[in-house]
Amino acid sequence: MMVEELEVVLLLLGIFVLFFIIANKRLKRDLPHYTLLVSAFLMYLLSWIFTNLENIMLYELLNLLEHTVQLIGTVLIAVWCWKIFGEKEGKDVPHSDD
Amino acid sequence: MFHIVMINLSISVAALIAILILIKGWSKRFKKDTKLILSFLLLLILVHGILNVFEWSGMAPWIDQLGDLIENLEPLIWVFFFYVYLKEVDERKIKRNEKKYRELFESLKTGIIVQGADGEILSVNPAAQKILGLDMESLKKQSLRDWSVVFYNNNEEPIGVDELQVLWNSKEGVEGEIIGIADDGKRIKWYSVNAVPYLTEDGDIERVITSFEDITKTKKAEEKKNFLNTMIRQDLASKFSTIRGYMELMDEERLSKKDLSYLLGGLERSREVDEILQLATDLKEVEEINYPIKYDAVKMIQHAIDDISNIIEEKNIKVEEKYSDHKLMIHVDYSFEKLFVHLLKTRIQLARCDRIRIKVEEKGNHLCVMIEDNGADLPDEVKDIFSGKMYDGRTSGAGGVLYYMIREIAEHNEADIEVKTPESGWTRFEVYMKRVQ
């Protein structure tokens, strides 16, 4: 039961992050490769939905889907990192101030 | 279960790759704070993936709860990352704007001084340093009182810094105040000074931004114009009187009819010169006066008609007037009456009209005085004078000069003149002025 409560909290926190992204429309303009990183987050959000749903129905399928979308999300983050930190510096990406 | 283990292993590998990419390109992008949060998020994903491998492979099923706790941190780190990144963008924008405005501030040819509430100097751009002949460090140490430069008012009388301070540090601000600055005490350079005060919520002065725009060339040009104006007027007036005197000495009876017509022609032209000289004198007077007060527009027009009543009678001009019953007030200099005097005189004498209609109408916030006559239509180049085009006096002869001066009187009083040709074929001048209560 403890685990289920944590999963509900996880989902609520995820929805809060989604609202934060929607509310801050300028992220779309200011964050380089915005679509890639937000897609990665949406994959995670989807996995948090599946993790809650698996307790109610289709446990095995939803569990598999939960981990699969997490994998897709992580790959998308890795690609985003490559585009930002791996590729040659582009015009649209802010430079480090360090 | 094997699939889940493999997927989580892949998640951990992907997260590890992302961390390695981030470390490799650490110096490239973003601020350190943003990168640290991103690293932490990737680390959580990596650890969560490894814990899931242990859990689903059956090596450590008890680890499930720890994995869930770590997973619960992920959305918090996501939102924190976005938040810190947005802050970074804001900071970058502020820095960029600061740089842009600093460059603008530094490159302006207009001198700018930012002063605090007590007159202490907070910031000075290079142009102001040059104007005041001091470097930034000495300016910072000193208040305006310590400057070695000599200040002059518009009448070229030396003034004290205290007088300037009172002016600049007023809550109303200053616009277009002309002051002279001589750093060596000899050569005066002239500046148009604007001071904009910024007030606190309590209405006290927080800081004052004062700008100095070099108008020495304009001032010199004005001086030259005044000199030429005075010289030409005085010279022409004296020569004109002499010519007129000689002409009047001529015995009309001894002149032949042909010579008499030449003499009358000469007298007529000299009268036109007299008109121009009179208008030039009036214009100079108009330019020097700037004390607008409220006037009854109708009374002003009637007074102008009275002024030229001798010409009206002599030329037998029929003047029709139509005015409103109530008072129509305008805010102008008393010299504004000269506009109507010279416009009517010019139309009678130059356009040779014999009928004039004068009407005053209210048009919104403005008052329109319509002066319509049956005299000769205006040439296009003269009409252009009233459409705001630059007039150099090369074309259109004496008429052009007279209409130009009339326009100048109107502009001095913030009035507009439009020239129209109504269906009747007459020439109509519409003089627009701002109405006041």
PDB file of N, CA, C and O in Angstrom, chain B residues 365-416:
ATOM      1  N   ASN B 365     -11.274  70.085 -31.026  1.00  0.00           N
ATOM      2  CA  ASN B 365     -10.491  70.863 -30.062  1.00  0.00           C
ATOM      3  C   ASN B 365      -9.848  72.082 -30.702  1.00  0.00           C
ATOM      4  O   ASN B 365      -9.120  72.817 -30.049  1.00  0.00           O
ATOM      5  N   HIS B 366     -10.080  72.224 -31.985  1.00  0.00           N
ATOM      6  CA  HIS B 366      -9.426  73.323 -32.704  1.00  0.00           C
ATOM      7  C   HIS B 366     -10.413  74.385 -33.142  1.00  0.00           C
ATOM      8  O   HIS B 366     -11.627  74.144 -33.223  1.00  0.00           O
ATOM      9  N   LEU B 367      -9.833  75.511 -33.448  1.00  0.00           N
ATOM     10  CA  LEU B 367     -10.604  76.632 -33.959  1.00  0.00           C
ATOM     11  C   LEU B 367     -10.082  76.875 -35.366  1.00  0.00           C
ATOM     12  O   LEU B 367      -8.864  76.864 -35.591  1.00  0.00           O
ATOM     13  N   CYS B 368     -10.984  77.070 -36.319  1.00  0.00           N
ATOM     14  CA  CYS B 368     -10.534  77.280 -37.697  1.00  0.00           C
ATOM     15  C   CYS B 368     -10.998  78.665 -38.165  1.00  0.00           C
ATOM     16  O   CYS B 368     -12.188  78.957 -38.166  1.00  0.00           O
ATOM     17  N   VAL B 369     -10.011  79.483 -38.509  1.00  0.00           N
ATOM     18  CA  VAL B 369     -10.338  80.796 -39.080  1.00  0.00           C
ATOM     19  C   VAL B 369     -10.191  80.662 -40.590  1.00  0.00           C
ATOM     20  O   VAL B 369      -9.108  80.344 -41.084  1.00  0.00           O
ATOM     21  N   MET B 370     -11.306  80.863 -41.312  1.00  0.00           N
ATOM     22  CA  MET B 370     -11.262  80.724 -42.770  1.00  0.00           C
ATOM     23  C   MET B 370     -11.248  82.101 -43.403  1.00  0.00           C
ATOM     24  O   MET B 370     -12.165  82.892 -43.188  1.00  0.00           O
ATOM     25  N   ILE B 371     -10.206  82.369 -44.150  1.00  0.00           N
ATOM     26  CA  ILE B 371     -10.102  83.655 -44.842  1.00  0.00           C
ATOM     27  C   ILE B 371     -10.120  83.355 -46.346  1.00  0.00           C
ATOM     28  O   ILE B 371      -9.212  82.710 -46.872  1.00  0.00           O
ATOM     29  N   GLU B 372     -11.175  83.772 -46.987  1.00  0.00           N
ATOM     30  CA  GLU B 372     -11.392  83.426 -48.393  1.00  0.00           C
ATOM     31  C   GLU B 372     -11.440  84.716 -49.202  1.00  0.00           C
ATOM     32  O   GLU B 372     -12.069  85.692 -48.765  1.00  0.00           O
ATOM     33  N   ASP B 373     -10.784  84.751 -50.355  1.00  0.00           N
ATOM     34  CA  ASP B 373     -10.839  85.981 -51.164  1.00  0.00           C
ATOM     35  C   ASP B 373     -10.870  85.647 -52.651  1.00  0.00           C
ATOM     36  O   ASP B 373     -10.587  84.525 -53.055  1.00  0.00           O
ATOM     37  N   ASN B 374     -11.228  86.657 -53.428  1.00  0.00           N
ATOM     38  CA  ASN B 374     -11.341  86.433 -54.881  1.00  0.00           C
ATOM     39  C   ASN B 374     -10.092  86.898 -55.620  1.00  0.00           C
ATOM     40  O   ASN B 374     -10.142  87.171 -56.805  1.00  0.00           O
ATOM     41  N   GLY B 375      -8.979  86.984 -54.898  1.00  0.00           N
ATOM     42  CA  GLY B 375      -7.726  87.404 -55.527  1.00  0.00           C
ATOM     43  C   GLY B 375      -7.090  86.279 -56.320  1.00  0.00           C
ATOM     44  O   GLY B 375      -7.640  85.172 -56.420  1.00  0.00           O
ATOM     45  N   ALA B 376      -5.908  86.572 -56.875  1.00  0.00           N
ATOM     46  CA  ALA B 376      -5.217  85.588 -57.721  1.00  0.00           C
ATOM     47  C   ALA B 376      -4.882  84.329 -56.919  1.00  0.00           C
ATOM     48  O   ALA B 376      -4.571  84.420 -55.725  1.00  0.00           O
ATOM     49  N   ASP B 377      -4.990  83.184 -57.599  1.00  0.00           N
ATOM     50  CA  ASP B 377      -4.672  81.912 -56.940  1.00  0.00           C
ATOM     51  C   ASP B 377      -3.161  81.851 -56.650  1.00  0.00           C
ATOM     52  O   ASP B 377      -2.371  82.518 -57.308  1.00  0.00           O
ATOM     53  N   LEU B 378      -2.797  81.052 -55.667  1.00  0.00           N
ATOM     54  CA  LEU B 378      -1.377  80.959 -55.304  1.00  0.00           C
ATOM     55  C   LEU B 378      -0.648  80.010 -56.241  1.00  0.00           C
ATOM     56  O   LEU B 378      -1.165  78.949 -56.583  1.00  0.00           O
ATOM     57  N   PRO B 379       0.579  80.364 -56.659  1.00  0.00           N
ATOM     58  CA  PRO B 379       1.353  79.395 -57.454  1.00  0.00           C
ATOM     59  C   PRO B 379       1.680  78.162 -56.590  1.00  0.00           C
ATOM     60  O   PRO B 379       1.702  78.271 -55.358  1.00  0.00           O
ATOM     61  N   ASP B 380       1.933  77.042 -57.279  1.00  0.00           N
ATOM     62  CA  ASP B 380       2.162  75.785 -56.530  1.00  0.00           C
ATOM     63  C   ASP B 380       3.316  75.877 -55.543  1.00  0.00           C
ATOM     64  O   ASP B 380       3.255  75.340 -54.446  1.00  0.00           O
ATOM     65  N   GLU B 381       4.412  76.574 -55.955  1.00  0.00           N
ATOM     66  CA  GLU B 381       5.567  76.629 -55.039  1.00  0.00           C
ATOM     67  C   GLU B 381       5.235  77.404 -53.766  1.00  0.00           C
ATOM     68  O   GLU B 381       5.811  77.161 -52.700  1.00  0.00           O
ATOM     69  N   VAL B 382       4.270  78.345 -53.864  1.00  0.00           N
ATOM     70  CA  VAL B 382       3.862  79.076 -52.654  1.00  0.00           C
ATOM     71  C   VAL B 382       2.948  78.186 -51.810  1.00  0.00           C
ATOM     72  O   VAL B 382       3.056  78.161 -50.581  1.00  0.00           O
ATOM     73  N   LYS B 383       2.088  77.418 -52.502  1.00  0.00           N
ATOM     74  CA  LYS B 383       1.213  76.482 -51.753  1.00  0.00           C
ATOM     75  C   LYS B 383       2.073  75.491 -50.962  1.00  0.00           C
ATOM     76  O   LYS B 383       1.736  75.091 -49.852  1.00  0.00           O
ATOM     77  N   ASP B 384       3.221  75.094 -51.593  1.00  0.00           N
ATOM     78  CA  ASP B 384       4.120  74.145 -50.928  1.00  0.00           C
ATOM     79  C   ASP B 384       4.647  74.678 -49.599  1.00  0.00           C
ATOM     80  O   ASP B 384       4.955  73.912 -48.686  1.00  0.00           O
ATOM     81  N   ILE B 385       4.772  76.005 -49.504  1.00  0.00           N
ATOM     82  CA  ILE B 385       5.272  76.611 -48.256  1.00  0.00           C
ATOM     83  C   ILE B 385       4.366  76.198 -47.099  1.00  0.00           C
ATOM     84  O   ILE B 385       4.831  75.886 -46.000  1.00  0.00           O
ATOM     85  N   PHE B 386       3.066  76.140 -47.373  1.00  0.00           N
ATOM     86  CA  PHE B 386       2.108  75.816 -46.305  1.00  0.00           C
ATOM     87  C   PHE B 386       1.960  74.314 -46.082  1.00  0.00           C
ATOM     88  O   PHE B 386       1.307  73.887 -45.143  1.00  0.00           O
ATOM     89  N   SER B 387       2.546  73.510 -46.977  1.00  0.00           N
ATOM     90  CA  SER B 387       2.446  72.057 -46.751  1.00  0.00           C
ATOM     91  C   SER B 387       3.639  71.561 -45.955  1.00  0.00           C
ATOM     92  O   SER B 387       3.858  70.365 -45.821  1.00  0.00           O
ATOM     93  N   GLY B 388       4.452  72.485 -45.441  1.00  0.00           N
ATOM     94  CA  GLY B 388       5.547  72.103 -44.545  1.00  0.00           C
ATOM     95  C   GLY B 388       6.860  71.859 -45.245  1.00  0.00           C
ATOM     96  O   GLY B 388       7.834  71.466 -44.617  1.00  0.00           O
ATOM     97  N   LYS B 389       6.900  72.095 -46.582  1.00  0.00           N
ATOM     98  CA  LYS B 389       8.176  71.865 -47.285  1.00  0.00           C
ATOM     99  C   LYS B 389       9.159  72.970 -46.948  1.00  0.00           C
ATOM    100  O   LYS B 389       8.773  74.082 -46.591  1.00  0.00           O
ATOM    101  N   MET B 390      10.448  72.641 -47.099  1.00  0.00           N
ATOM    102  CA  MET B 390      11.488  73.634 -46.806  1.00  0.00           C
ATOM    103  C   MET B 390      11.426  74.735 -47.865  1.00  0.00           C
ATOM    104  O   MET B 390      11.217  74.462 -49.045  1.00  0.00           O
ATOM    105  N   TYR B 391      11.609  75.951 -47.427  1.00  0.00           N
ATOM    106  CA  TYR B 391      11.555  77.071 -48.361  1.00  0.00           C
ATOM    107  C   TYR B 391      12.904  77.765 -48.356  1.00  0.00           C
ATOM    108  O   TYR B 391      13.399  78.168 -47.316  1.00  0.00           O
ATOM    109  N   ASP B 392      13.510  77.873 -49.580  1.00  0.00           N
ATOM    110  CA  ASP B 392      14.822  78.526 -49.612  1.00  0.00           C
ATOM    111  C   ASP B 392      14.751  79.930 -50.211  1.00  0.00           C
ATOM    112  O   ASP B 392      15.764  80.616 -50.338  1.00  0.00           O
ATOM    113  N   GLY B 393      13.562  80.372 -50.612  1.00  0.00           N
ATOM    114  CA  GLY B 393      13.367  81.732 -51.087  1.00  0.00           C
ATOM    115  C   GLY B 393      13.860  81.977 -52.501  1.00  0.00           C
ATOM    116  O   GLY B 393      13.828  83.108 -52.974  1.00  0.00           O
ATOM    117  N   ARG B 394      14.306  80.902 -53.199  1.00  0.00           N
ATOM    118  CA  ARG B 394      14.861  81.119 -54.538  1.00  0.00           C
ATOM    119  C   ARG B 394      13.771  81.368 -55.573  1.00  0.00           C
ATOM    120  O   ARG B 394      14.012  81.954 -56.597  1.00  0.00           O
ATOM    121  N   THR B 395      12.612  80.828 -55.326  1.00  0.00           N
ATOM    122  CA  THR B 395      11.540  80.986 -56.320  1.00  0.00           C
ATOM    123  C   THR B 395      10.417  81.815 -55.720  1.00  0.00           C
ATOM    124  O   THR B 395      10.449  82.145 -54.534  1.00  0.00           O
ATOM    125  N   SER B 396       9.468  82.113 -56.520  1.00  0.00           N
ATOM    126  CA  SER B 396       8.196  82.731 -56.132  1.00  0.00           C
ATOM    127  C   SER B 396       8.277  84.204 -55.721  1.00  0.00           C
ATOM    128  O   SER B 396       7.273  84.787 -55.335  1.00  0.00           O
ATOM    129  N   GLY B 397       9.436  84.829 -55.806  1.00  0.00           N
ATOM    130  CA  GLY B 397       9.555  86.279 -55.618  1.00  0.00           C
ATOM    131  C   GLY B 397       9.115  86.781 -54.266  1.00  0.00           C
ATOM    132  O   GLY B 397       9.134  86.052 -53.278  1.00  0.00           O
ATOM    133  N   ALA B 398       8.699  88.058 -54.252  1.00  0.00           N
ATOM    134  CA  ALA B 398       8.354  88.706 -52.985  1.00  0.00           C
ATOM    135  C   ALA B 398       7.202  88.000 -52.294  1.00  0.00           C
ATOM    136  O   ALA B 398       7.186  87.861 -51.068  1.00  0.00           O
ATOM    137  N   GLY B 399       6.213  87.516 -53.065  1.00  0.00           N
ATOM    138  CA  GLY B 399       5.038  86.829 -52.494  1.00  0.00           C
ATOM    139  C   GLY B 399       5.472  85.650 -51.653  1.00  0.00           C
ATOM    140  O   GLY B 399       4.995  85.466 -50.537  1.00  0.00           O
ATOM    141  N   GLY B 400       6.432  84.874 -52.190  1.00  0.00           N
ATOM    142  CA  GLY B 400       6.921  83.700 -51.473  1.00  0.00           C
ATOM    143  C   GLY B 400       7.483  84.071 -50.117  1.00  0.00           C
ATOM    144  O   GLY B 400       7.181  83.428 -49.106  1.00  0.00           O
ATOM    145  N   VAL B 401       8.268  85.140 -50.087  1.00  0.00           N
ATOM    146  CA  VAL B 401       8.889  85.577 -48.830  1.00  0.00           C
ATOM    147  C   VAL B 401       7.799  85.964 -47.828  1.00  0.00           C
ATOM    148  O   VAL B 401       7.844  85.586 -46.652  1.00  0.00           O
ATOM    149  N   LEU B 402       6.796  86.698 -48.321  1.00  0.00           N
ATOM    150  CA  LEU B 402       5.726  87.152 -47.424  1.00  0.00           C
ATOM    151  C   LEU B 402       4.944  85.965 -46.846  1.00  0.00           C
ATOM    152  O   LEU B 402       4.691  85.904 -45.649  1.00  0.00           O
ATOM    153  N   TYR B 403       4.596  85.002 -47.720  1.00  0.00           N
ATOM    154  CA  TYR B 403       3.840  83.841 -47.234  1.00  0.00           C
ATOM    155  C   TYR B 403       4.691  82.981 -46.298  1.00  0.00           C
ATOM    156  O   TYR B 403       4.190  82.409 -45.338  1.00  0.00           O
ATOM    157  N   TYR B 404       6.004  82.904 -46.605  1.00  0.00           N
ATOM    158  CA  TYR B 404       6.903  82.142 -45.742  1.00  0.00           C
ATOM    159  C   TYR B 404       6.905  82.736 -44.327  1.00  0.00           C
ATOM    160  O   TYR B 404       6.813  82.018 -43.334  1.00  0.00           O
ATOM    161  N   MET B 405       6.969  84.077 -44.273  1.00  0.00           N
ATOM    162  CA  MET B 405       7.011  84.720 -42.954  1.00  0.00           C
ATOM    163  C   MET B 405       5.692  84.522 -42.217  1.00  0.00           C
ATOM    164  O   MET B 405       5.677  84.355 -40.993  1.00  0.00           O
ATOM    165  N   ILE B 406       4.607  84.513 -42.963  1.00  0.00           N
ATOM    166  CA  ILE B 406       3.292  84.265 -42.339  1.00  0.00           C
ATOM    167  C   ILE B 406       3.274  82.844 -41.748  1.00  0.00           C
ATOM    168  O   ILE B 406       2.814  82.620 -40.631  1.00  0.00           O
ATOM    169  N   ARG B 407       3.831  81.890 -42.515  1.00  0.00           N
ATOM    170  CA  ARG B 407       3.892  80.511 -42.010  1.00  0.00           C
ATOM    171  C   ARG B 407       4.733  80.427 -40.740  1.00  0.00           C
ATOM    172  O   ARG B 407       4.388  79.725 -39.787  1.00  0.00           O
ATOM    173  N   GLU B 408       5.845  81.183 -40.738  1.00  0.00           N
ATOM    174  CA  GLU B 408       6.724  81.168 -39.564  1.00  0.00           C
ATOM    175  C   GLU B 408       5.989  81.684 -38.319  1.00  0.00           C
ATOM    176  O   GLU B 408       6.146  81.137 -37.228  1.00  0.00           O
ATOM    177  N   ILE B 409       5.184  82.745 -38.499  1.00  0.00           N
ATOM    178  CA  ILE B 409       4.419  83.279 -37.356  1.00  0.00           C
ATOM    179  C   ILE B 409       3.454  82.204 -36.856  1.00  0.00           C
ATOM    180  O   ILE B 409       3.300  81.985 -35.657  1.00  0.00           O
ATOM    181  N   ALA B 410       2.814  81.497 -37.814  1.00  0.00           N
ATOM    182  CA  ALA B 410       1.867  80.439 -37.441  1.00  0.00           C
ATOM    183  C   ALA B 410       2.593  79.333 -36.670  1.00  0.00           C
ATOM    184  O   ALA B 410       2.137  78.908 -35.599  1.00  0.00           O
ATOM    185  N   GLU B 411       3.738  78.887 -37.190  1.00  0.00           N
ATOM    186  CA  GLU B 411       4.475  77.797 -36.536  1.00  0.00           C
ATOM    187  C   GLU B 411       4.928  78.186 -35.138  1.00  0.00           C
ATOM    188  O   GLU B 411       4.886  77.378 -34.214  1.00  0.00           O
ATOM    189  N   HIS B 412       5.342  79.444 -34.996  1.00  0.00           N
ATOM    190  CA  HIS B 412       5.785  79.919 -33.683  1.00  0.00           C
ATOM    191  C   HIS B 412       4.661  79.811 -32.656  1.00  0.00           C
ATOM    192  O   HIS B 412       4.900  79.595 -31.467  1.00  0.00           O
ATOM    193  N   ASN B 413       3.428  79.949 -33.151  1.00  0.00           N
ATOM    194  CA  ASN B 413       2.261  79.897 -32.251  1.00  0.00           C
ATOM    195  C   ASN B 413       1.554  78.546 -32.297  1.00  0.00           C
ATOM    196  O   ASN B 413       0.394  78.428 -31.880  1.00  0.00           O
ATOM    197  N   GLU B 414       2.241  77.536 -32.848  1.00  0.00           N
ATOM    198  CA  GLU B 414       1.696  76.177 -32.955  1.00  0.00           C
ATOM    199  C   GLU B 414       0.376  76.144 -33.700  1.00  0.00           C
ATOM    200  O   GLU B 414      -0.548  75.398 -33.338  1.00  0.00           O
ATOM    201  N   ALA B 415       0.272  76.986 -34.720  1.00  0.00           N
ATOM    202  CA  ALA B 415      -0.936  76.993 -35.561  1.00  0.00           C
ATOM    203  C   ALA B 415      -0.573  76.406 -36.923  1.00  0.00           C
ATOM    204  O   ALA B 415       0.596  76.398 -37.311  1.00  0.00           O
ATOM    205  N   ASP B 416      -1.574  75.901 -37.625  1.00  0.00           N
ATOM    206  CA  ASP B 416      -1.364  75.324 -38.959  1.00  0.00           C
ATOM    207  C   ASP B 416      -2.153  76.127 -39.977  1.00  0.00           C
ATOM    208  O   ASP B 416      -3.278  76.541 -39.688  1.00  0.00           O
TER     209      ASP B 416
END
